[in-house]
Backbone as CSV, one residue per row, in Angstrom:
resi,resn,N_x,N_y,N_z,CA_x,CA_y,CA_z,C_x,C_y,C_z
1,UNK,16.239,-28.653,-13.795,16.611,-28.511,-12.403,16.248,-27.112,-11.896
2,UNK,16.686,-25.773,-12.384,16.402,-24.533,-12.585,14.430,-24.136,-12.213
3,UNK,13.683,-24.915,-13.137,12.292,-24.716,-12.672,11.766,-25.420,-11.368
4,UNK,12.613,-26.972,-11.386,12.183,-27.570,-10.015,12.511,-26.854,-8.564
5,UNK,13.488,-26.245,-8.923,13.949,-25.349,-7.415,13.362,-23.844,-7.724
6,UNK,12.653,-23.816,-8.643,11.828,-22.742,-8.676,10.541,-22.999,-8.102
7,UNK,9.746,-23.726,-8.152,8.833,-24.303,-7.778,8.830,-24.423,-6.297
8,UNK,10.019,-25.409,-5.663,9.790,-25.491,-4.199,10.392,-24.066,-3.971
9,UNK,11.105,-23.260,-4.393,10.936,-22.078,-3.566,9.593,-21.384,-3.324
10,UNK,8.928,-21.490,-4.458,7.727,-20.753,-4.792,6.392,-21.403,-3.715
11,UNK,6.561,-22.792,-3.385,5.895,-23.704,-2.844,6.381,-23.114,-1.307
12,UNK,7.366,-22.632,-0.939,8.189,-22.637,0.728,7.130,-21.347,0.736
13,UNK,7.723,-20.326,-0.392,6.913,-18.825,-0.084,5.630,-19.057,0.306
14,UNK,4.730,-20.076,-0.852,3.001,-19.962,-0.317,2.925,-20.608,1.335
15,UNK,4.127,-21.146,1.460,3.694,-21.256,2.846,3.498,-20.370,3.783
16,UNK,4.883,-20.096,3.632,5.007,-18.761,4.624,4.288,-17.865,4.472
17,UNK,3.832,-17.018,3.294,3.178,-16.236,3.210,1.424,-16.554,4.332
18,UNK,0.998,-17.843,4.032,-0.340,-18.270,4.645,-0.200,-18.436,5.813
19,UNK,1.454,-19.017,6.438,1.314,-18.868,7.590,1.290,-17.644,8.487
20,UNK,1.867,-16.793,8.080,2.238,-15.257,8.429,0.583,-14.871,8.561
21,UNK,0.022,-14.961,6.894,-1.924,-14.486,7.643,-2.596,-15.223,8.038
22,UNK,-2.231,-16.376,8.680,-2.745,-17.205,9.492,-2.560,-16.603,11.054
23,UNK,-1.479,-16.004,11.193,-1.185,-15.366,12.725,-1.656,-13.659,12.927
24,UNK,-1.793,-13.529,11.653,-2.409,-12.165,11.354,-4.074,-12.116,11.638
25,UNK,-4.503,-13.030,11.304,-6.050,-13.589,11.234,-6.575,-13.611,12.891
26,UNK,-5.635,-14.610,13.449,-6.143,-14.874,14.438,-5.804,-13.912,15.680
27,UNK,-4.665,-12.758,15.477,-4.392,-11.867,15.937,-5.953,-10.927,15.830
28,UNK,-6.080,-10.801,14.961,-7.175,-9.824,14.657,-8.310,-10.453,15.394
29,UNK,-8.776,-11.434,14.985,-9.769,-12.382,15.693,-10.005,-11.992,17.401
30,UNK,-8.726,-12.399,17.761,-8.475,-11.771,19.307,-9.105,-10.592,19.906
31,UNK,-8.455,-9.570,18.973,-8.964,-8.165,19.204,-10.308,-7.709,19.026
32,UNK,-10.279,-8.462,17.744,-12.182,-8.151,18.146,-13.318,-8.656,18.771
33,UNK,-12.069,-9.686,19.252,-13.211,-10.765,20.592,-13.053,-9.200,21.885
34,UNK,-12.113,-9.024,21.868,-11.999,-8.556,23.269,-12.829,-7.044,23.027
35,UNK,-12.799,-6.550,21.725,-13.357,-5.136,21.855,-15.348,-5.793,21.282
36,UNK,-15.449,-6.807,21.166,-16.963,-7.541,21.572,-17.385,-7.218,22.431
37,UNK,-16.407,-7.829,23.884,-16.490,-7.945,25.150,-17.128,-6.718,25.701
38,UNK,-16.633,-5.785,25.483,-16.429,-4.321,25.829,-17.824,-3.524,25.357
39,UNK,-18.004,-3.879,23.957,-19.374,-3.329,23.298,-20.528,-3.784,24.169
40,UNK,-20.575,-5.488,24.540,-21.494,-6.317,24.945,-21.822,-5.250,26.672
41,UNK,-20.804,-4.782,27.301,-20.942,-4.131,28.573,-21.477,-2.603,28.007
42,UNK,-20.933,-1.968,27.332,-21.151,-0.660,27.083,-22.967,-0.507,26.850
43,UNK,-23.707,-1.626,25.638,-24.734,-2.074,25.502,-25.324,-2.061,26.537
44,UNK,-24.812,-3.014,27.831,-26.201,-2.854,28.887,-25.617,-2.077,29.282
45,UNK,-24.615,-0.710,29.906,-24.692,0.245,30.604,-25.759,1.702,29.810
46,UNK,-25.640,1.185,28.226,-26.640,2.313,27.728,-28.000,1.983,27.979
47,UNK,-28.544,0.561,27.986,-29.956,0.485,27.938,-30.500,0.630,29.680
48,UNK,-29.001,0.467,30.624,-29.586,0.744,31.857,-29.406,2.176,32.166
49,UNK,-28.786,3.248,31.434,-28.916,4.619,31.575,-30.567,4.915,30.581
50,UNK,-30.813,4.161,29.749,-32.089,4.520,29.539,-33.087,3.913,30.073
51,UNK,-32.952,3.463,30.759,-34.069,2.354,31.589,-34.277,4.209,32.791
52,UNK,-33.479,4.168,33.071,-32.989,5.833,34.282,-33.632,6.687,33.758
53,UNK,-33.799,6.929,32.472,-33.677,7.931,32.045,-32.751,9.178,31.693
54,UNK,-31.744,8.628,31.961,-30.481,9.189,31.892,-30.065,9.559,30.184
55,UNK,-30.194,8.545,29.531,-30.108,8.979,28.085,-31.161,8.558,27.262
56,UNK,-30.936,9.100,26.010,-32.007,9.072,24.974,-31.972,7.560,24.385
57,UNK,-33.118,6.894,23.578,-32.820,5.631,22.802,-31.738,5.411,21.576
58,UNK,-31.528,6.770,21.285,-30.158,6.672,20.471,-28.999,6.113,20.830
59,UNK,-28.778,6.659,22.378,-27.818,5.996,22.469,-27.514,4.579,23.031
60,UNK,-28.419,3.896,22.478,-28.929,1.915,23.387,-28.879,1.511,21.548
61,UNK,-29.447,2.627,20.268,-29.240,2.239,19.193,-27.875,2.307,18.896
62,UNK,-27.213,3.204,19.047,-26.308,3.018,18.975,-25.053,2.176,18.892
63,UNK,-25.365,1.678,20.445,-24.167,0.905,21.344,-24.473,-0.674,20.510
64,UNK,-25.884,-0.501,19.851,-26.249,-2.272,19.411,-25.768,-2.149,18.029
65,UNK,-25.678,-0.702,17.000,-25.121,-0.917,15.656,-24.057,-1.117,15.724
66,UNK,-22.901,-0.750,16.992,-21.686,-0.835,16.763,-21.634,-2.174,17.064
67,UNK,-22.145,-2.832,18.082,-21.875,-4.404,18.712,-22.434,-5.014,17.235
68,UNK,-23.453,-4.790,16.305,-23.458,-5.795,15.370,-22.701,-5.599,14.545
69,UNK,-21.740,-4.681,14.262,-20.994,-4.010,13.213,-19.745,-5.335,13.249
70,UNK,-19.477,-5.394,15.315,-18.039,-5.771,14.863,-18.359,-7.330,15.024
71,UNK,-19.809,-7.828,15.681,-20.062,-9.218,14.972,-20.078,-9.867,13.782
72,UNK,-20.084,-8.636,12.780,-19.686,-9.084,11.309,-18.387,-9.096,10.978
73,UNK,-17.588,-8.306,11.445,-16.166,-8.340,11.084,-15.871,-9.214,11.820
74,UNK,-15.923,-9.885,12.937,-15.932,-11.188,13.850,-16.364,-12.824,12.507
75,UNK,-17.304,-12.739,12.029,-17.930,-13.579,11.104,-17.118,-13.162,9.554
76,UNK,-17.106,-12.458,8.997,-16.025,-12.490,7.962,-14.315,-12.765,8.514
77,UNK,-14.385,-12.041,9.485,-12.294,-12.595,9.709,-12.707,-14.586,9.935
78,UNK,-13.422,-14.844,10.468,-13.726,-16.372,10.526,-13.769,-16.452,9.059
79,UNK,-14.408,-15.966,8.063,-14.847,-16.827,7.151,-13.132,-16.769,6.408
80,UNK,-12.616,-15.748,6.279,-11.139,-15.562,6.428,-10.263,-16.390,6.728
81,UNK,-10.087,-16.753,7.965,-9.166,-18.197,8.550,-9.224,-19.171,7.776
82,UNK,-11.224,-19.596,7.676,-11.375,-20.568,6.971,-10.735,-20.801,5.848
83,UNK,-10.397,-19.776,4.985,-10.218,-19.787,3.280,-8.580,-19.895,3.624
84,UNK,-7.785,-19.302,4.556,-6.717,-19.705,4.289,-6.314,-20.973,5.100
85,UNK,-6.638,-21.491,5.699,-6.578,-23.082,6.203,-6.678,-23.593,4.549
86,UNK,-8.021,-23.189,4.173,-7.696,-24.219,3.043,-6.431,-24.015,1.952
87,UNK,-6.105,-22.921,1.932,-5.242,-22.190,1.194,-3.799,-23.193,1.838
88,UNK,-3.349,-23.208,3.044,-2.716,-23.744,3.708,-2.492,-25.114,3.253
89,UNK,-3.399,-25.960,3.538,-3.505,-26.885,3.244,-3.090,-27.465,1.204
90,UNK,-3.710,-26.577,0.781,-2.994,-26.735,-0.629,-1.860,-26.574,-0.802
91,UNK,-1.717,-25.477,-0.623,-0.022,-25.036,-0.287,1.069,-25.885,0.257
92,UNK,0.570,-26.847,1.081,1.297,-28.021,1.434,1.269,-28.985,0.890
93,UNK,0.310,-29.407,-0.325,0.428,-30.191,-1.130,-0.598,-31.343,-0.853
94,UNK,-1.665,-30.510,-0.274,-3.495,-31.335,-0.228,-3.452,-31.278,-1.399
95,UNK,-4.369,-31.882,-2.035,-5.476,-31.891,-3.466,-6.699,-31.497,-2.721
96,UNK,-7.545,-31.491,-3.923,-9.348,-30.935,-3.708,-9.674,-31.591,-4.277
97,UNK,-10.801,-33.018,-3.555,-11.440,-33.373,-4.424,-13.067,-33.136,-4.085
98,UNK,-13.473,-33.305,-5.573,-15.455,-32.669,-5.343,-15.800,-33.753,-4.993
């Protein structure tokens, strides 16, 4: 009796725990949609200050390493969600089959 109520406690925790970085995930997700947003404008205000002549091509390189920087952390926190959905899903008592 002792291990079985060890178990579903242990089973309640993996929940919670996945659900908690499940809201953590998509929290983050959020934020780096919105600071995307922001890069994606900053980007054409640098390439139209160099279109002017106003600034150098560094800074149009720039504004595009940071915008691809946080498209990757955008694409790993996704690949992220993904793994704990599935995580989730076990945790609730899916199987995996190949």
């Amino acid at each position: 009796v002792v291990n079985y109520e060890q178990k579903i406690q242990s089973a309640f925790k993996d929940v919670s725990d996945t659900l908690a970085l499940r809201d953590s995930l998509s929290q983050q997700l959020e934020s780096q949609q919105r600071y995307l947003d922001s890069l994606q404008i900053t980007l054409q205000r640098a390439r139209g200050l160099y279109a002017s002549g106003a600034v150098s091509y560094i800074e149009v390189l720039d504004a595009e390493r940071s915008l691809f920087a946080t498209q990757q952390t955008i694409l790993d926190l996704t690949y992220s969600r993904q793994v704990n959905e599935i995580n989730l899903f076990t945790a609730l008592g899916g199987g995996w089959v190949e």
